[in-house]
CSV table of C-alpha atoms in Angstrom, one decimal:
chain,number,residue,atom,x,y,z
A,1,UNK,CA,16.1,14.6,-3.5
A,2,UNK,CA,18.0,14.7,0.0
A,3,UNK,CA,20.0,17.4,1.7
A,4,UNK,CA,23.2,18.9,0.0
A,5,UNK,CA,26.1,18.3,2.5
A,6,UNK,CA,29.5,20.3,2.5
A,7,UNK,CA,27.1,23.2,2.6
A,8,UNK,CA,26.1,25.8,4.9
A,9,UNK,CA,22.6,26.4,6.5
A,10,UNK,CA,21.1,28.9,8.6
A,11,UNK,CA,20.8,27.0,12.0
A,12,UNK,CA,19.5,30.2,14.0
A,13,UNK,CA,19.0,33.9,14.3
A,14,UNK,CA,21.9,35.5,16.1
A,15,UNK,CA,19.8,36.6,18.9
A,16,UNK,CA,18.6,32.6,19.7
A,17,UNK,CA,22.1,31.6,20.6
A,18,UNK,CA,23.3,32.5,23.9
A,19,UNK,CA,23.8,31.4,27.6
A,20,UNK,CA,21.1,28.7,27.1
A,21,UNK,CA,21.3,25.6,25.2
A,22,UNK,CA,19.4,25.8,22.1
A,23,UNK,CA,18.4,22.6,20.2
A,24,UNK,CA,18.0,22.6,16.3
A,25,UNK,CA,17.9,19.6,14.0
A,26,UNK,CA,19.5,20.7,10.5
A,27,UNK,CA,19.3,18.2,7.6
A,28,UNK,CA,18.4,15.3,9.8
A,29,UNK,CA,21.7,16.1,12.3
A,30,UNK,CA,20.7,16.9,15.9
A,31,UNK,CA,22.7,19.8,17.1
A,32,UNK,CA,23.1,21.6,20.5
A,33,UNK,CA,24.1,25.4,19.9
A,34,UNK,CA,25.4,28.1,22.6
A,35,UNK,CA,27.8,31.1,23.3
A,36,UNK,CA,31.0,31.0,24.7
A,37,UNK,CA,31.6,33.3,27.7
A,38,UNK,CA,33.5,35.4,25.1
A,39,UNK,CA,30.4,35.5,22.6
A,40,UNK,CA,31.6,33.1,20.2
A,41,UNK,CA,28.7,30.6,18.7
A,42,UNK,CA,29.6,26.9,19.3
A,43,UNK,CA,27.5,23.9,17.4
A,44,UNK,CA,28.1,20.3,18.7
A,45,UNK,CA,26.3,17.1,17.9
A,46,UNK,CA,23.4,16.9,20.5
A,47,UNK,CA,24.1,13.4,21.6
A,48,UNK,CA,26.6,12.2,24.5
A,49,UNK,CA,28.7,9.6,23.5
A,50,UNK,CA,27.6,7.4,26.7
A,51,UNK,CA,24.2,6.6,26.2
A,52,UNK,CA,23.4,9.3,23.6
A,53,UNK,CA,21.4,11.7,26.0
A,54,UNK,CA,20.8,15.2,24.7
A,55,UNK,CA,23.2,17.7,25.5
A,56,UNK,CA,20.8,20.1,25.1
A,57,UNK,CA,18.9,18.6,28.0
A,58,UNK,CA,22.0,19.2,30.0
A,59,UNK,CA,23.8,21.9,31.9
A,60,UNK,CA,26.4,24.3,31.3
A,61,UNK,CA,29.7,24.8,33.6
A,62,UNK,CA,31.3,28.0,32.5
A,63,UNK,CA,32.0,27.2,28.1
A,64,UNK,CA,31.4,23.1,29.0
A,65,UNK,CA,28.2,21.3,29.0
A,66,UNK,CA,27.8,18.4,31.4
A,67,UNK,CA,25.4,15.7,30.3
A,68,UNK,CA,22.3,15.9,32.7
A,69,UNK,CA,22.2,11.8,32.7
A,70,UNK,CA,25.9,10.7,33.6
A,71,UNK,CA,27.9,13.6,33.9
A,72,UNK,CA,30.2,13.5,30.7
A,73,UNK,CA,31.8,17.0,30.2
A,74,UNK,CA,32.3,18.4,27.2
A,75,UNK,CA,34.6,21.7,26.0
A,76,UNK,CA,33.5,23.8,22.8
A,77,UNK,CA,36.0,21.6,20.5
A,78,UNK,CA,33.7,18.5,21.5
A,79,UNK,CA,36.1,17.0,23.5
A,80,UNK,CA,35.4,15.2,27.0
A,81,UNK,CA,37.3,16.7,29.6
A,82,UNK,CA,35.9,14.5,32.5
A,83,UNK,CA,33.8,11.6,32.9
A,84,UNK,CA,32.4,9.9,36.4
A,85,UNK,CA,34.0,7.2,38.3
A,86,UNK,CA,37.5,7.2,36.5
A,87,UNK,CA,40.2,9.7,35.9
A,88,UNK,CA,41.1,8.2,32.5
A,89,UNK,CA,38.8,9.6,29.6
A,90,UNK,CA,38.6,7.3,26.9
A,91,UNK,CA,40.1,8.3,23.9
A,92,UNK,CA,36.8,8.2,21.8
A,93,UNK,CA,35.1,10.4,24.0
A,94,UNK,CA,34.3,13.1,21.8
A,95,UNK,CA,31.4,14.5,19.8
A,96,UNK,CA,31.4,16.0,16.5
A,97,UNK,CA,32.1,19.9,16.9
A,98,UNK,CA,30.3,22.0,13.8
A,99,UNK,CA,31.7,24.7,11.8
A,100,UNK,CA,29.4,27.7,13.0
A,101,UNK,CA,29.8,31.4,11.7
A,102,UNK,CA,27.8,34.5,12.9
A,103,UNK,CA,27.1,36.9,9.5
A,104,UNK,CA,24.6,39.4,8.7
A,105,UNK,CA,22.9,38.6,12.1
A,106,UNK,CA,22.3,35.0,11.1
A,107,UNK,CA,24.0,32.0,12.7
A,108,UNK,CA,25.4,29.3,9.8
A,109,UNK,CA,26.6,25.8,10.6
A,110,UNK,CA,28.1,24.1,8.0
A,111,UNK,CA,26.7,20.3,7.2
A,112,UNK,CA,29.7,17.9,6.0
A,113,UNK,CA,33.3,17.5,5.9
A,114,UNK,CA,34.4,20.2,8.4
A,115,UNK,CA,37.9,20.3,6.7
A,116,UNK,CA,36.2,22.0,3.5
A,117,UNK,CA,33.9,24.5,5.7
A,118,UNK,CA,35.0,28.1,4.1
A,119,UNK,CA,33.2,31.4,5.8
A,120,UNK,CA,33.9,33.0,2.7
A,121,UNK,CA,31.5,31.1,0.4
A,122,UNK,CA,28.3,32.2,3.0
A,123,UNK,CA,26.0,34.3,0.7
A,124,UNK,CA,25.6,37.6,2.1
A,125,UNK,CA,22.2,39.8,3.3
A,126,UNK,CA,24.0,42.8,5.1
A,127,UNK,CA,20.6,44.6,5.2
A,128,UNK,CA,19.7,42.4,8.1
A,129,UNK,CA,22.5,44.4,10.0
A,130,UNK,CA,23.0,47.5,8.1
A,131,UNK,CA,22.8,51.1,9.2
A,132,UNK,CA,19.6,52.6,7.7
A,133,UNK,CA,17.8,49.6,7.6
A,134,UNK,CA,15.4,47.9,9.7
A,135,UNK,CA,14.4,44.2,10.0
A,136,UNK,CA,11.5,42.2,11.4
A,137,UNK,CA,11.5,38.4,11.8
A,138,UNK,CA,10.2,35.3,12.4
A,139,UNK,CA,10.7,31.1,11.8
A,140,UNK,CA,7.7,29.0,11.5
A,141,UNK,CA,8.5,25.3,11.4
A,142,UNK,CA,7.2,23.7,8.2
A,143,UNK,CA,5.9,20.0,8.0
A,144,UNK,CA,6.9,19.7,4.3
A,145,UNK,CA,10.2,18.9,2.5
A,146,UNK,CA,12.3,22.0,1.7
A,147,UNK,CA,12.1,21.5,-2.2
A,148,UNK,CA,8.3,22.5,-1.4
A,149,UNK,CA,9.4,26.0,-0.2
A,150,UNK,CA,12.0,26.7,-2.8
A,151,UNK,CA,9.1,26.0,-5.2
A,152,UNK,CA,6.7,28.2,-4.0
A,153,UNK,CA,9.3,31.3,-3.5
A,154,UNK,CA,10.7,31.2,-6.9
A,155,UNK,CA,7.4,31.2,-8.3
A,156,UNK,CA,5.5,34.1,-7.0
A,157,UNK,CA,2.8,34.2,-8.9
A,158,UNK,CA,0.6,32.5,-6.1
A,159,UNK,CA,0.7,35.8,-4.5
A,160,UNK,CA,-2.3,36.8,-7.0
A,161,UNK,CA,-4.0,33.7,-5.4
A,162,UNK,CA,-2.9,32.7,-2.1
A,163,UNK,CA,-1.9,36.0,-0.4
A,164,UNK,CA,-4.5,38.2,-2.2
A,165,UNK,CA,-5.6,41.2,0.2
A,166,UNK,CA,-1.7,41.3,1.7
A,167,UNK,CA,0.7,41.1,-1.1
A,168,UNK,CA,-1.1,39.9,-4.1
A,169,UNK,CA,-2.5,41.3,-6.7
A,170,UNK,CA,-3.6,40.3,-10.2
A,171,UNK,CA,-0.5,41.7,-12.2
A,172,UNK,CA,1.7,39.4,-10.0
A,173,UNK,CA,0.0,36.3,-11.8
A,174,UNK,CA,-0.4,38.7,-15.1
A,175,UNK,CA,3.2,39.8,-15.7
A,176,UNK,CA,5.8,37.5,-17.2
A,177,UNK,CA,9.0,36.9,-15.8
A,178,UNK,CA,12.7,36.2,-16.8
A,179,UNK,CA,15.0,34.0,-15.4
A,180,UNK,CA,18.8,33.6,-15.7
A,181,UNK,CA,21.5,31.0,-14.5
A,182,UNK,CA,24.7,31.6,-13.3
A,183,UNK,CA,26.2,28.0,-13.5
A,184,UNK,CA,29.1,29.0,-11.9
A,185,UNK,CA,28.4,30.9,-9.2
A,186,UNK,CA,25.7,28.6,-8.9
A,187,UNK,CA,22.5,31.3,-8.3
A,188,UNK,CA,19.1,31.5,-10.3
A,189,UNK,CA,17.8,34.7,-10.7
A,190,UNK,CA,14.2,35.8,-11.4
A,191,UNK,CA,12.7,39.1,-12.1
A,192,UNK,CA,9.3,40.6,-12.4
A,193,UNK,CA,8.6,44.0,-13.2
A,194,UNK,CA,5.3,45.4,-13.1
A,195,UNK,CA,4.2,48.9,-14.5
A,196,UNK,CA,1.4,50.9,-13.4
A,197,UNK,CA,0.1,48.3,-10.7
A,198,UNK,CA,-2.1,47.9,-7.5
A,199,UNK,CA,-0.5,48.9,-4.6
A,200,UNK,CA,-0.9,45.6,-2.4
A,201,UNK,CA,-1.9,46.8,1.3
A,202,UNK,CA,1.6,45.0,2.4
A,203,UNK,CA,3.3,48.1,0.7
A,204,UNK,CA,0.4,50.6,0.6
A,205,UNK,CA,0.0,50.6,4.5
A,206,UNK,CA,3.7,50.7,5.2
A,207,UNK,CA,5.3,53.0,2.6
A,208,UNK,CA,2.7,55.7,2.7
A,209,UNK,CA,2.4,55.7,-1.1
A,210,UNK,CA,-0.9,56.7,-2.8
A,211,UNK,CA,-2.4,55.5,-6.3
A,212,UNK,CA,-0.9,53.0,-8.6
A,213,UNK,CA,2.9,51.8,-8.6
A,214,UNK,CA,5.6,50.3,-10.4
A,215,UNK,CA,6.8,47.6,-8.7
A,216,UNK,CA,9.7,45.3,-8.8
A,217,UNK,CA,10.4,41.7,-7.8
A,218,UNK,CA,14.2,40.6,-8.2
A,219,UNK,CA,15.0,37.3,-6.7
A,220,UNK,CA,18.4,35.9,-6.2
A,221,UNK,CA,18.3,32.2,-4.9
A,222,UNK,CA,21.7,30.6,-3.7
A,223,UNK,CA,21.3,26.9,-3.2
A,224,UNK,CA,20.6,25.3,-1.0
A,225,UNK,CA,19.5,27.7,1.8
A,226,UNK,CA,19.2,31.4,1.1
A,227,UNK,CA,16.6,33.3,-0.8
A,228,UNK,CA,16.9,36.8,-1.4
A,229,UNK,CA,14.1,38.9,-3.2
A,230,UNK,CA,14.6,42.9,-3.9
A,231,UNK,CA,11.3,44.7,-3.9
A,232,UNK,CA,11.3,48.1,-5.5
A,233,UNK,CA,8.3,49.9,-4.8
A,234,UNK,CA,7.6,53.4,-6.1
A,235,UNK,CA,5.0,55.9,-7.6
A,236,UNK,CA,4.2,54.9,-11.2
A,237,UNK,CA,6.7,56.4,-13.8
A,238,UNK,CA,9.5,57.2,-11.3
A,239,UNK,CA,12.5,55.6,-12.1
A,240,UNK,CA,16.2,55.3,-10.6
A,241,UNK,CA,18.3,58.2,-11.0
A,242,UNK,CA,21.6,58.0,-13.3
A,243,UNK,CA,23.9,56.7,-10.5
A,244,UNK,CA,21.6,54.2,-9.2
A,245,UNK,CA,20.2,56.8,-6.6
A,246,UNK,CA,16.8,56.0,-5.9
A,247,UNK,CA,15.4,58.1,-2.8
A,248,UNK,CA,11.7,58.4,-4.0
A,249,UNK,CA,11.4,55.0,-3.9
A,250,UNK,CA,10.9,52.3,-1.2
A,251,UNK,CA,12.9,49.2,-0.7
A,252,UNK,CA,12.4,46.0,0.9
A,253,UNK,CA,14.7,43.0,1.1
A,254,UNK,CA,12.9,39.7,2.1
A,255,UNK,CA,15.2,37.5,3.0
A,256,UNK,CA,14.0,33.7,3.6
A,257,UNK,CA,16.7,31.0,4.8
A,258,UNK,CA,15.6,27.5,3.6
A,259,UNK,CA,17.1,24.7,6.4
A,260,UNK,CA,16.2,21.9,5.8
A,261,UNK,CA,15.2,19.5,9.6
A,262,UNK,CA,14.4,16.4,8.5
A,263,UNK,CA,13.3,15.0,4.8
A,264,UNK,CA,10.0,16.3,5.2
A,265,UNK,CA,10.1,19.2,7.7
A,266,UNK,CA,11.8,22.7,7.2
A,267,UNK,CA,12.9,25.8,9.5
A,268,UNK,CA,11.3,28.7,7.5
A,269,UNK,CA,13.4,31.9,8.4
A,270,UNK,CA,11.8,34.9,7.1
A,271,UNK,CA,12.9,38.3,7.3
A,272,UNK,CA,11.8,41.7,6.1
A,273,UNK,CA,14.6,44.4,6.0
A,274,UNK,CA,13.8,47.9,4.9
A,275,UNK,CA,14.7,51.2,3.9
A,276,UNK,CA,11.8,53.2,4.7
A,277,UNK,CA,9.9,54.5,8.0
A,278,UNK,CA,13.1,53.0,9.8
A,279,UNK,CA,11.8,54.2,13.2
A,280,UNK,CA,8.4,54.0,13.0
A,281,UNK,CA,7.3,51.0,15.3
A,282,UNK,CA,3.7,50.6,13.9
A,283,UNK,CA,4.9,50.0,10.5
A,284,UNK,CA,7.4,47.5,11.8
A,285,UNK,CA,4.6,45.6,13.8
A,286,UNK,CA,2.4,45.6,10.6
A,287,UNK,CA,5.0,44.4,8.6
A,288,UNK,CA,5.6,41.9,11.2
A,289,UNK,CA,2.1,40.4,11.6
A,290,UNK,CA,1.3,40.8,7.7
A,291,UNK,CA,4.4,39.0,7.0
A,292,UNK,CA,3.7,36.1,9.3
A,293,UNK,CA,0.3,35.8,8.0
A,294,UNK,CA,1.4,35.4,4.4
A,295,UNK,CA,4.1,33.0,5.6
A,296,UNK,CA,1.6,31.0,7.4
A,297,UNK,CA,-0.5,30.7,4.4
A,298,UNK,CA,2.2,29.4,2.7
A,299,UNK,CA,2.9,27.0,5.5
A,300,UNK,CA,-0.9,26.1,5.5
A,301,UNK,CA,-0.8,25.3,1.9
A,302,UNK,CA,2.6,23.2,1.6
A,303,UNK,CA,1.7,21.2,4.4
A,304,UNK,CA,-1.4,20.2,2.4
A,305,UNK,CA,1.3,19.5,-0.5
A,306,UNK,CA,3.4,17.6,1.3
A,307,UNK,CA,0.8,14.9,2.3
A,308,UNK,CA,-0.6,14.8,-1.2
A,309,UNK,CA,3.1,14.0,-2.4
A,310,UNK,CA,3.1,11.0,0.1
A,311,UNK,CA,0.0,9.5,-0.7
A,312,UNK,CA,0.2,9.7,-4.6
A,313,UNK,CA,1.5,6.9,-6.7
A,314,UNK,CA,5.2,6.6,-7.7
A,315,UNK,CA,6.0,7.8,-10.9
A,316,UNK,CA,3.5,10.9,-11.0
A,317,UNK,CA,4.3,13.3,-13.4
A,318,UNK,CA,3.7,17.3,-12.9
A,319,UNK,CA,2.8,19.7,-15.8
A,320,UNK,CA,5.3,22.8,-15.8
A,321,UNK,CA,4.7,26.3,-17.5
A,322,UNK,CA,6.7,29.3,-18.0
A,323,UNK,CA,6.1,30.5,-14.5
A,324,UNK,CA,7.9,27.3,-13.3
A,325,UNK,CA,11.5,28.3,-15.1
A,326,UNK,CA,12.9,29.5,-11.8
A,327,UNK,CA,11.8,26.4,-10.1
A,328,UNK,CA,13.3,24.1,-12.2
A,329,UNK,CA,16.5,25.8,-12.5
A,330,UNK,CA,16.6,25.8,-8.9
A,331,UNK,CA,16.0,22.1,-8.7
A,332,UNK,CA,18.8,21.0,-11.4
A,333,UNK,CA,21.4,22.9,-9.3
A,334,UNK,CA,20.0,21.6,-6.1
A,335,UNK,CA,20.4,17.9,-8.0
A,336,UNK,CA,23.9,18.9,-8.8
A,337,UNK,CA,25.1,19.6,-5.3
A,338,UNK,CA,23.4,16.7,-3.5
A,339,UNK,CA,24.8,14.3,-6.2
A,340,UNK,CA,28.5,15.7,-6.0
């Protein structure tokens, strides 16, 4: 399908971008990230204009980067401010500077025409930096195209089979979904509401809720990058109050940033924010380890699937059913973004 350009992508967690030089490829574009002395994140093309040496393998001098091969020196706006052996700096001596925004503990980068970058268009995930919530997070490299991860996350019926013993129970696959698409906003909504069901160990061991539960899975997918799963876990029969207050339930916001690296590799950023047991380090450790295990199960499966797709004949027709409506809607929105 290719990459959607003129779009915002998650490039890094805020804590990853600091004094050091962070190399990351986004949509096939090598970029070096760092933070100025004033604390502002910077993203520059990770290639010196002289002989293409990676700036991420170079050194900093204050807010500037000195190429580690021949000493070309770049300011945060990408302009070359010094070259070796001469005073005059060639007019074309600059590297592209990418619009970069830090929001909700994430560093976003704009891939496309810098003049079109609008920070207000970045989707929000406020729980990641909100009082009363605590977050565990990680990032796993995926040797598969990003569209496969989108399909995976929009069809959670696979939890029953791929993630049994962690987040999967029989009811996930058995319960029908509802799918809605806001074409104007470009958002896909997929919901699964499960009543009087088994509590998977992921939640039983972290919330302390005993017995059967009512479990909500409400997905928002904001193409191309951000996936939000609003998860509600409550004892069976416990409903939110009339003012949407919900103190007897536990809430987890499962956030994925699905950032293409190349056409067949993906940065799989994952986050679990919660409003329960916020001061319990044991719960944080448990959720971090358990969710990473779940993510790695997905990574293993999708890496296999990528190899299968690469080897299959052109024109292979796959079968889709009701559980695929969210993924098919996401494909349609992505196709629109990649062709406009």
